[in-house]
Short mmCIF file of C-alpha atoms and ligand atoms in Angstrom, two decimals:
data_model
loop_
_atom_site.label_atom_id
_atom_site.label_comp_id
_atom_site.label_asym_id
_atom_site.label_seq_id
_atom_site.Cartn_x
_atom_site.Cartn_y
_atom_site.Cartn_z
CA MET A 1 -48.09 -15.48 -48.88
CA GLU A 2 -47.63 -18.53 -51.10
CA THR A 3 -43.95 -17.91 -51.62
CA SER A 4 -41.36 -15.76 -49.94
CA ARG A 5 -39.15 -15.81 -53.06
CA ILE A 6 -39.73 -12.47 -54.77
CA PRO A 7 -36.85 -11.95 -57.20
CA GLY A 8 -36.14 -8.28 -57.87
CA PHE A 9 -37.99 -7.03 -54.75
CA TYR A 10 -34.79 -5.33 -53.72
CA ASN A 11 -34.64 -3.22 -56.87
CA MET A 12 -38.27 -2.05 -56.78
CA THR A 13 -39.35 1.33 -55.47
CA VAL A 14 -41.16 1.41 -52.13
CA GLU A 15 -44.38 2.16 -54.01
CA GLU A 16 -43.93 -0.89 -56.28
CA ARG A 17 -43.15 -3.11 -53.28
CA ARG A 18 -46.27 -1.93 -51.46
CA ARG A 19 -48.47 -2.57 -54.50
CA LEU A 20 -47.02 -6.03 -55.01
CA LEU A 21 -47.48 -6.92 -51.35
CA THR A 22 -51.07 -5.64 -51.36
CA LYS A 23 -51.78 -7.93 -54.32
CA MET A 24 -49.85 -10.96 -53.09
CA GLU A 25 -51.33 -10.74 -49.60
CA ASN A 26 -54.81 -9.85 -50.78
CA LEU A 27 -54.79 -6.95 -48.33
CA THR A 28 -58.08 -5.21 -47.62
CA ASP A 29 -58.34 -1.53 -48.54
CA LYS A 30 -58.07 -0.70 -44.84
CA ASP A 31 -54.84 -2.69 -44.37
CA ALA A 32 -53.34 -1.36 -47.57
CA GLY A 33 -54.33 2.12 -46.35
CA TYR A 34 -52.14 1.67 -43.28
CA LEU A 35 -49.25 0.53 -45.46
CA PHE A 36 -49.51 3.66 -47.61
CA SER A 37 -50.44 6.02 -44.76
CA LYS A 38 -48.13 8.82 -43.57
CA GLU A 39 -49.31 8.36 -39.99
CA PRO A 40 -50.33 4.71 -39.56
CA LEU A 41 -50.23 5.01 -35.77
CA ALA A 42 -52.76 7.78 -35.18
CA MET A 43 -51.87 10.34 -32.54
CA ASP A 44 -54.92 9.64 -30.38
CA THR A 45 -54.10 5.91 -30.41
CA ALA A 46 -50.52 6.70 -29.42
CA ASP A 47 -51.78 9.02 -26.69
CA ASN A 48 -53.77 6.12 -25.23
CA MET A 49 -50.84 3.71 -25.38
CA ILE A 50 -48.36 5.51 -23.12
CA GLU A 51 -48.12 8.69 -21.05
CA ASN A 52 -46.97 12.23 -21.87
CA VAL A 53 -47.14 11.57 -25.62
CA ILE A 54 -45.65 14.23 -27.87
CA GLY A 55 -45.47 12.29 -31.12
CA THR A 56 -44.64 8.93 -32.64
CA PHE A 57 -41.24 7.48 -33.53
CA GLN A 58 -40.94 5.69 -36.84
CA LEU A 59 -38.59 2.92 -37.91
CA PRO A 60 -38.07 1.48 -41.38
CA LEU A 61 -40.14 -1.67 -41.91
CA GLY A 62 -38.54 -4.14 -44.32
CA LEU A 63 -39.41 -7.64 -45.47
CA GLY A 64 -37.07 -10.55 -44.82
CA LEU A 65 -37.55 -12.85 -47.82
CA ASN A 66 -36.81 -16.44 -48.86
CA PHE A 67 -37.62 -17.98 -45.47
CA LEU A 68 -38.75 -21.59 -45.63
CA MET A 69 -39.45 -23.32 -42.30
CA ASN A 70 -40.89 -26.77 -41.83
CA GLY A 71 -41.97 -26.61 -45.49
CA LYS A 72 -43.88 -23.30 -45.10
CA ASP A 73 -42.89 -19.98 -46.68
CA TYR A 74 -42.70 -16.80 -44.61
CA CYS A 75 -42.22 -13.16 -45.56
CA ILE A 76 -40.86 -11.62 -42.38
CA PRO A 77 -41.73 -8.05 -41.38
CA MET A 78 -38.68 -6.50 -39.71
CA ALA A 79 -38.65 -3.06 -38.04
CA ILE A 80 -35.06 -1.89 -37.68
CA GLU A 81 -32.85 1.14 -38.27
CA GLU A 82 -29.62 -0.77 -39.05
CA PRO A 83 -28.63 -1.25 -42.71
CA SER A 84 -27.61 -4.73 -43.97
CA VAL A 85 -29.68 -6.70 -41.46
CA VAL A 86 -32.69 -7.40 -43.71
CA ALA A 87 -30.47 -8.06 -46.74
CA SER A 88 -28.25 -10.43 -44.79
CA ALA A 89 -31.18 -12.37 -43.30
CA SER A 90 -32.76 -12.75 -46.76
CA HIS A 91 -29.42 -13.80 -48.29
CA ILE A 92 -28.91 -16.55 -45.70
CA ALA A 93 -32.57 -17.61 -45.87
CA LYS A 94 -32.06 -18.18 -49.60
CA ILE A 95 -29.05 -20.42 -48.96
CA VAL A 96 -30.90 -22.37 -46.25
CA ARG A 97 -33.94 -22.63 -48.53
CA ASN A 98 -31.76 -24.28 -51.17
CA ALA A 99 -30.62 -26.69 -48.46
CA GLY A 100 -34.23 -27.64 -47.64
CA GLY A 101 -35.15 -24.85 -45.24
CA PHE A 102 -35.09 -24.44 -41.46
CA THR A 103 -36.58 -27.02 -39.14
CA THR A 104 -38.13 -25.54 -36.04
CA ASP A 105 -40.07 -26.61 -32.98
CA ALA A 106 -41.26 -25.18 -29.68
CA THR A 107 -42.48 -26.21 -26.26
CA ASN A 108 -45.93 -25.18 -25.08
CA ARG A 109 -46.13 -21.53 -24.08
CA VAL A 110 -45.53 -22.08 -20.39
CA MET A 111 -44.59 -18.85 -18.64
CA THR A 112 -43.26 -18.50 -15.11
CA GLY A 113 -44.61 -16.37 -12.26
CA GLN A 114 -42.62 -15.73 -9.07
CA ILE A 115 -43.85 -15.07 -5.54
CA GLN A 116 -41.26 -13.98 -2.99
CA VAL A 117 -41.84 -14.91 0.68
CA VAL A 118 -39.55 -13.68 3.48
CA GLY A 119 -39.52 -14.08 7.27
CA CYS A 120 -40.84 -17.64 7.46
CA PRO A 121 -40.24 -19.06 10.96
CA ASP A 122 -39.08 -22.34 9.31
CA PHE A 123 -38.35 -22.22 5.59
CA ASN A 124 -38.28 -25.98 5.06
CA GLU A 125 -41.62 -26.38 6.80
CA ALA A 126 -43.03 -23.53 4.75
CA LYS A 127 -41.81 -25.21 1.55
CA GLU A 128 -43.41 -28.51 2.57
CA ALA A 129 -46.68 -26.77 3.44
CA LEU A 130 -46.81 -25.16 -0.01
CA LEU A 131 -45.94 -28.36 -1.87
CA LYS A 132 -48.64 -30.23 0.06
CA GLN A 133 -51.17 -27.71 -1.22
CA LYS A 134 -49.78 -27.63 -4.75
CA LYS A 135 -53.02 -28.86 -6.34
CA SER A 136 -55.24 -26.36 -4.54
CA LEU A 137 -52.79 -23.51 -5.20
CA ILE A 138 -52.86 -24.30 -8.95
CA GLU A 139 -56.66 -24.43 -8.77
CA ALA A 140 -56.76 -21.08 -6.97
CA ALA A 141 -54.49 -19.56 -9.62
CA ASN A 142 -56.81 -20.81 -12.35
CA ASN A 143 -59.83 -19.39 -10.53
CA ALA A 144 -58.14 -16.00 -10.67
CA TYR A 145 -58.12 -16.15 -14.50
CA PRO A 146 -60.86 -18.63 -15.50
CA SER A 147 -61.03 -17.65 -19.20
CA LEU A 148 -57.56 -19.07 -19.81
CA MET A 149 -58.70 -22.65 -19.16
CA ASN A 150 -61.48 -22.22 -21.74
CA ARG A 151 -58.74 -21.47 -24.25
CA GLY A 152 -56.90 -24.68 -23.39
CA GLY A 153 -54.32 -23.10 -21.09
CA GLY A 154 -54.01 -22.40 -17.39
CA ALA A 155 -51.71 -22.86 -14.41
CA GLU A 156 -50.23 -26.34 -14.60
CA ASP A 157 -47.34 -26.67 -12.16
CA LEU A 158 -45.76 -25.13 -9.09
CA GLU A 159 -42.25 -25.38 -7.62
CA VAL A 160 -40.70 -23.93 -4.49
CA ARG A 161 -37.08 -22.84 -4.03
CA ILE A 162 -35.28 -21.56 -0.95
CA LEU A 163 -32.66 -18.87 -1.60
CA ASN A 164 -29.70 -17.87 0.59
CA GLU A 165 -29.94 -20.93 2.83
CA GLU A 166 -26.25 -20.98 3.70
CA SER A 167 -25.48 -19.34 7.03
CA GLY A 168 -23.50 -16.12 6.64
CA SER A 169 -25.15 -15.18 3.32
CA LYS A 170 -25.26 -11.40 3.00
CA TYR A 171 -28.85 -11.57 1.75
CA SER A 172 -32.01 -12.56 3.63
CA GLN A 173 -33.22 -16.09 3.36
CA MET A 174 -36.33 -16.29 1.22
CA LEU A 175 -38.70 -18.72 -0.32
CA ILE A 176 -39.63 -18.38 -3.98
CA VAL A 177 -42.74 -19.94 -5.44
CA HIS A 178 -42.64 -20.61 -9.19
CA LEU A 179 -46.03 -20.85 -10.82
CA TYR A 180 -46.01 -22.30 -14.35
CA VAL A 181 -48.85 -21.19 -16.59
CA ASN A 182 -49.68 -22.09 -20.17
CA THR A 183 -50.73 -18.67 -21.46
CA CYS A 184 -51.69 -19.93 -24.97
CA ASP A 185 -51.46 -17.12 -27.51
CA ALA A 186 -51.02 -14.33 -24.97
CA MET A 187 -47.54 -13.12 -24.02
CA GLY A 188 -48.88 -13.70 -20.53
CA ALA A 189 -47.53 -10.92 -18.31
CA ASN A 190 -51.00 -9.78 -17.16
CA ILE A 191 -52.26 -13.31 -16.66
CA ILE A 192 -49.23 -14.32 -14.60
CA ASN A 193 -49.21 -11.15 -12.51
CA THR A 194 -52.93 -11.48 -11.76
CA MET A 195 -52.50 -15.11 -10.70
CA ALA A 196 -49.39 -14.42 -8.61
CA GLU A 197 -51.07 -11.52 -6.82
CA SER A 198 -54.18 -13.58 -6.13
CA LEU A 199 -52.14 -16.39 -4.52
CA ALA A 200 -50.22 -14.09 -2.18
CA PRO A 201 -52.63 -14.19 0.83
CA VAL A 202 -52.92 -18.02 0.67
CA VAL A 203 -49.13 -18.32 0.40
CA GLU A 204 -48.68 -16.05 3.45
CA GLY A 205 -51.19 -18.18 5.40
CA LEU A 206 -49.42 -21.44 4.54
CA THR A 207 -45.87 -20.19 5.17
CA ASN A 208 -46.40 -17.75 8.08
CA GLY A 209 -44.12 -15.46 6.10
CA LYS A 210 -44.58 -12.15 4.33
CA VAL A 211 -45.03 -11.92 0.58
CA TYR A 212 -43.30 -9.08 -1.23
CA LEU A 213 -42.88 -9.49 -5.00
CA ARG A 214 -45.51 -11.20 -7.19
CA ILE A 215 -44.38 -10.93 -10.78
CA LEU A 216 -43.67 -12.66 -14.09
CA SER A 217 -40.12 -13.93 -14.60
CA ASN A 218 -38.69 -12.79 -17.91
CA TYR A 219 -36.71 -16.00 -18.06
CA PRO A 220 -39.46 -18.39 -19.17
CA GLU A 221 -37.32 -21.55 -19.19
CA ARG A 222 -40.35 -23.69 -20.04
CA CYS A 223 -41.30 -21.58 -23.05
CA LEU A 224 -38.58 -22.40 -25.57
CA ALA A 225 -38.37 -22.27 -29.35
CA ARG A 226 -35.70 -23.94 -31.49
CA ALA A 227 -34.44 -23.62 -35.04
CA ARG A 228 -31.93 -25.73 -36.96
CA CYS A 229 -30.39 -25.67 -40.41
CA VAL A 230 -28.06 -28.06 -42.25
CA ILE A 231 -26.15 -26.58 -45.18
CA PRO A 232 -23.93 -28.52 -47.58
CA PRO A 233 -20.64 -26.66 -48.12
CA ASP A 234 -21.19 -26.08 -51.86
CA LEU A 235 -24.03 -23.70 -50.95
CA LEU A 236 -21.69 -21.63 -48.78
CA LYS A 237 -19.09 -20.86 -51.42
CA THR A 238 -18.54 -17.12 -51.68
CA GLY A 239 -16.12 -15.05 -53.81
CA ASP A 240 -12.68 -16.62 -53.54
CA PHE A 241 -13.65 -18.79 -50.56
CA THR A 242 -14.59 -22.44 -50.95
CA GLY A 243 -17.68 -23.72 -49.13
CA GLU A 244 -15.44 -25.75 -46.81
CA GLU A 245 -13.44 -22.62 -45.94
CA VAL A 246 -16.63 -20.70 -45.16
CA ARG A 247 -17.99 -23.59 -43.07
CA ASP A 248 -14.79 -23.90 -41.07
CA GLY A 249 -14.60 -20.13 -40.61
CA VAL A 250 -18.15 -20.09 -39.22
CA ILE A 251 -17.33 -22.94 -36.82
CA HIS A 252 -14.17 -21.18 -35.63
CA ALA A 253 -16.16 -17.96 -35.17
CA TYR A 254 -18.68 -19.90 -33.08
CA GLU A 255 -15.89 -21.46 -30.99
CA PHE A 256 -14.56 -17.98 -30.29
CA ALA A 257 -17.98 -16.85 -29.00
CA ALA A 258 -18.48 -20.11 -27.11
CA SER A 259 -15.27 -19.61 -25.17
CA ASP A 260 -15.12 -15.83 -24.69
CA PRO A 261 -17.90 -13.68 -23.16
CA TYR A 262 -16.45 -10.53 -24.78
CA ARG A 263 -17.03 -12.05 -28.20
CA ALA A 264 -20.24 -13.86 -27.15
CA VAL A 265 -21.89 -10.50 -26.43
CA THR A 266 -21.26 -9.25 -29.98
CA HIS A 267 -22.09 -12.63 -31.54
CA ASN A 268 -25.39 -12.66 -29.64
CA LYS A 269 -26.06 -9.01 -30.49
CA GLY A 270 -25.93 -10.14 -34.12
CA ILE A 271 -28.54 -12.81 -33.34
CA MET A 272 -30.76 -10.21 -31.68
CA ASN A 273 -30.34 -8.08 -34.84
CA GLY A 274 -32.64 -10.63 -36.47
CA ILE A 275 -34.89 -11.31 -33.51
CA ASP A 276 -35.72 -7.82 -32.22
CA PRO A 277 -36.99 -6.43 -35.55
CA VAL A 278 -39.58 -9.22 -35.84
CA VAL A 279 -40.53 -8.89 -32.18
CA ILE A 280 -40.98 -5.13 -32.64
CA ALA A 281 -42.87 -5.40 -35.94
CA THR A 282 -45.30 -7.92 -34.43
CA GLY A 283 -46.04 -5.59 -31.51
CA ASN A 284 -44.29 -7.68 -28.90
CA ASP A 285 -42.15 -6.69 -25.90
CA TRP A 286 -38.57 -6.87 -27.20
CA ARG A 287 -37.05 -5.98 -23.81
CA ALA A 288 -38.62 -9.15 -22.40
CA VAL A 289 -37.29 -11.25 -25.27
CA GLU A 290 -33.82 -9.68 -24.98
CA ALA A 291 -33.68 -10.24 -21.20
CA GLY A 292 -34.77 -13.88 -21.50
CA ALA A 293 -32.37 -14.61 -24.37
CA HIS A 294 -29.32 -13.31 -22.49
CA ALA A 295 -30.34 -15.17 -19.32
CA HIS A 296 -30.54 -18.37 -21.37
CA ALA A 297 -27.08 -17.67 -22.79
CA ALA A 298 -25.75 -17.60 -19.21
CA ARG A 299 -27.80 -20.53 -17.88
CA ASP A 300 -24.72 -22.60 -17.03
CA GLY A 301 -23.17 -19.78 -15.02
CA VAL A 302 -20.99 -18.33 -17.79
CA TYR A 303 -22.25 -16.07 -20.56
CA THR A 304 -21.73 -17.83 -23.90
CA SER A 305 -22.91 -18.14 -27.51
CA MET A 306 -26.66 -18.54 -28.01
CA THR A 307 -26.10 -20.56 -31.19
CA VAL A 308 -24.13 -23.76 -31.78
CA TRP A 309 -22.39 -24.38 -35.14
CA SER A 310 -20.85 -27.73 -36.06
CA LYS A 311 -20.09 -30.06 -38.98
CA ASP A 312 -22.04 -33.27 -39.56
CA GLU A 313 -20.78 -36.58 -40.97
CA HIS A 314 -21.41 -35.37 -44.55
CA GLY A 315 -19.35 -32.24 -44.02
CA SER A 316 -22.44 -30.00 -43.89
CA LEU A 317 -22.59 -26.98 -41.63
CA VAL A 318 -25.17 -27.47 -38.86
CA GLY A 319 -26.58 -24.49 -36.98
CA GLU A 320 -28.83 -24.61 -33.93
CA LEU A 321 -30.49 -21.99 -31.79
CA GLU A 322 -32.73 -22.47 -28.76
CA LEU A 323 -34.16 -19.48 -26.91
CA PRO A 324 -36.94 -18.65 -24.47
CA MET A 325 -39.48 -16.75 -26.51
CA SER A 326 -42.16 -14.83 -24.64
CA VAL A 327 -44.15 -13.50 -27.56
CA GLY A 328 -47.89 -13.37 -28.11
CA MET A 329 -50.46 -13.02 -30.83
CA VAL A 330 -53.08 -11.17 -28.80
CA GLY A 331 -53.23 -8.31 -26.31
CA GLY A 332 -50.94 -5.36 -25.65
CA SER A 333 -49.92 -3.21 -28.58
CA ILE A 334 -50.73 -6.05 -31.01
CA ARG A 335 -54.38 -5.11 -30.60
CA VAL A 336 -53.95 -1.39 -31.15
CA HIS A 337 -50.97 -0.80 -33.44
CA PRO A 338 -52.18 -1.01 -37.05
CA ILE A 339 -48.74 -1.92 -38.42
CA ALA A 340 -48.36 -4.70 -35.86
CA LYS A 341 -51.72 -6.05 -37.00
CA LEU A 342 -50.59 -5.81 -40.61
CA ALA A 343 -47.30 -7.54 -39.75
CA HIS A 344 -49.24 -10.49 -38.33
CA LYS A 345 -51.25 -10.68 -41.56
CA ILE A 346 -48.11 -10.65 -43.69
CA LEU A 347 -46.35 -13.20 -41.50
CA ASN A 348 -49.42 -15.44 -41.50
CA VAL A 349 -48.69 -17.45 -38.37
CA ASP A 350 -51.51 -19.29 -36.61
CA SER A 351 -50.21 -19.31 -33.05
CA ALA A 352 -47.71 -17.72 -30.70
CA ARG A 353 -45.78 -21.03 -30.76
CA GLU A 354 -45.39 -20.70 -34.52
CA LEU A 355 -44.41 -17.03 -34.20
CA ALA A 356 -41.74 -17.97 -31.64
CA GLN A 357 -40.26 -20.52 -34.07
CA VAL A 358 -40.16 -18.02 -36.92
CA ILE A 359 -38.37 -15.49 -34.72
CA VAL A 360 -35.72 -17.98 -33.60
CA ALA A 361 -35.08 -19.05 -37.22
CA VAL A 362 -34.51 -15.41 -38.20
CA GLY A 363 -32.03 -15.11 -35.31
CA LEU A 364 -30.16 -18.18 -36.56
CA ALA A 365 -30.07 -16.82 -40.13
CA GLN A 366 -28.83 -13.45 -38.90
CA ASN A 367 -26.04 -15.07 -36.93
CA LEU A 368 -24.88 -17.04 -39.95
CA GLY A 369 -25.02 -13.88 -42.09
CA ALA A 370 -22.67 -12.11 -39.69
CA LEU A 371 -20.31 -15.06 -39.16
CA LYS A 372 -20.08 -15.84 -42.88
CA ALA A 373 -19.14 -12.24 -43.64
CA LEU A 374 -16.79 -11.92 -40.68
CA ALA A 375 -14.98 -15.17 -41.45
CA THR A 376 -14.48 -14.24 -45.13
CA ASP A 377 -14.38 -10.69 -46.57
CA GLY A 378 -15.21 -8.89 -43.30
CA ILE A 379 -18.50 -7.08 -42.83
CA GLN A 380 -17.41 -3.72 -44.19
CA LYS A 381 -17.48 -4.87 -47.83
CA GLY A 382 -21.20 -5.70 -47.71
CA HIS A 383 -21.96 -2.64 -45.63
CA MET A 384 -20.16 -0.40 -48.10
CA ALA A 385 -22.02 -1.95 -51.04
CA LEU A 386 -25.37 -1.21 -49.36
CA HIS A 387 -24.28 2.20 -48.13
CA SER A 388 -23.11 3.23 -51.60
CA ARG A 389 -26.50 2.20 -53.03
CA SER A 390 -28.35 4.42 -50.61
CA VAL A 391 -25.94 7.26 -51.36
CA ALA A 392 -26.59 6.75 -55.09
CA ILE A 393 -30.36 6.81 -54.50
CA ALA A 394 -30.06 9.92 -52.30
CA ALA A 395 -28.22 11.59 -55.19
CA GLY A 396 -31.14 10.91 -57.52
CA ALA A 397 -30.06 7.65 -59.18
CA THR A 398 -32.89 5.40 -60.36
CA GLY A 399 -33.22 2.01 -62.09
CA GLU A 400 -30.04 0.58 -63.57
CA MET A 401 -28.20 3.79 -62.66
CA ILE A 402 -28.24 2.76 -58.98
CA ASP A 403 -25.93 -0.24 -59.36
CA MET A 404 -23.64 1.50 -61.84
CA ILE A 405 -23.15 4.55 -59.67
CA SER A 406 -22.84 2.54 -56.48
CA GLU A 407 -20.06 0.44 -58.09
CA ARG A 408 -18.23 3.58 -59.25
CA LEU A 409 -18.45 5.09 -55.74
CA ILE A 410 -16.85 1.95 -54.28
CA GLU A 411 -14.20 1.73 -57.03
CA GLU A 412 -13.23 5.35 -56.54
CA LYS A 413 -13.39 4.96 -52.74
CA GLU A 414 -15.53 8.09 -52.46
CA ILE A 415 -18.93 7.16 -51.05
CA ARG A 416 -20.41 10.67 -50.79
CA VAL A 417 -23.67 12.18 -52.01
CA GLY A 418 -21.70 15.01 -53.71
CA LYS A 419 -19.65 12.56 -55.73
CA ALA A 420 -22.77 10.50 -56.53
CA LYS A 421 -24.51 13.65 -57.83
CA GLU A 422 -21.59 14.30 -60.19
CA LEU A 423 -21.88 10.71 -61.47
CA VAL A 424 -25.65 11.03 -61.94
CA GLU A 425 -25.10 14.17 -64.06
CA GLU A 426 -22.36 12.39 -66.04
CA TYR A 427 -24.69 9.40 -66.65
CA LYS A 428 -27.54 11.65 -67.81
CA LYS A 429 -25.29 13.33 -70.37
C1 MEV B 501 -23.46 -5.75 -35.99
O1 MEV B 501 -24.70 -5.11 -35.75
C2 MEV B 501 -23.53 -7.21 -35.61
C3 MEV B 501 -22.21 -7.98 -35.73
O2 MEV B 501 -21.21 -7.31 -34.97
C4 MEV B 501 -22.46 -9.36 -35.18
C5 MEV B 501 -21.20 -10.20 -35.02
O3 MEV B 501 -20.11 -9.64 -34.85
O4 MEV B 501 -21.37 -11.44 -35.02
C6 MEV B 501 -21.72 -8.03 -37.14
#
């Protein structure tokens, strides 16, 4: 999409939005067909995806608009059931856009595999033996998945840790091999698990121990994506609040989350409100992304805020978010779910690294949306405005009637479909 600014998108009908998107994205008839279809995920496809299938479960799919990152525009497909999230992300993206957009970057997509070895006669010797053979172990891992090197990836490093070394530990001593693999555009779980399983016999031979687990770690600390935004205070002004007041409120809200795990959990949940919908829409494993994100938030031993908000020398609000991001562009449900395929088309990212950056930027925007509302009017005001609109629509309001009736419902503090129906009748007369 050339631009992610689509004024009035919000007030269009679903049909109008679909037609516009089809045109703007140059969607093929097949893709557009999925967008308009009543059952985009066919039952036989679903039946082949998981076990004991009895149906499919649908979620609303919305578009996060106005996102500008590193000078490129993105329309962001978001699958989520919670009202306000898409509106809030788009609102903040518009503010950040006017401030020059998000800047993002990411490491290579280096995922981590773990091999657990117990019962070594001498753990330090076992560690040394493995490190001595590091090169050949990496080579053996690559031989287990040769196609990855053709794509420019492959196993590239190996580390060994000893756990529970202290005498009197209530857990068994064990040796953990970390295998680091650049999985390119694949999320990487299958690649890593195949490699880790293939190394197990060699590892047992070198350590004289017994291998138990051979599995991907969902904390890929070498697969990070970062987003940053810098917003002058005049762009933050809202209602009766000055930009400086909003900025300071956001920083205080951040400091609360940074120093209190009870608040950090909710603060971070708000970040995941932006991240999960994109991960889901693009057919990725959101449980993996969630698990990694929370582990990163506790990397220093205390669970804390995922984002950092501060003020720069010009008085601008600066927001930063860094997260592990184990998402892919190929494989898994991305290959089979038609809406996931469509979401990739709409998002128009070229690599999993780029996708990871987009996702982190949406998380940062979502966090600012929540903090800005919480530090000013409170979130209920915005929620009520959106809720009253959907009540008005449910009561049959269309076009300009929607805003008028939604405002009356709020004014009269009666946000009910029955009341909205009365107002629709009144308007028609
Ligand atoms: C609600 O889904 C998310 C918030 O609670 C996040 C936050 O408190 O920062 C609004």
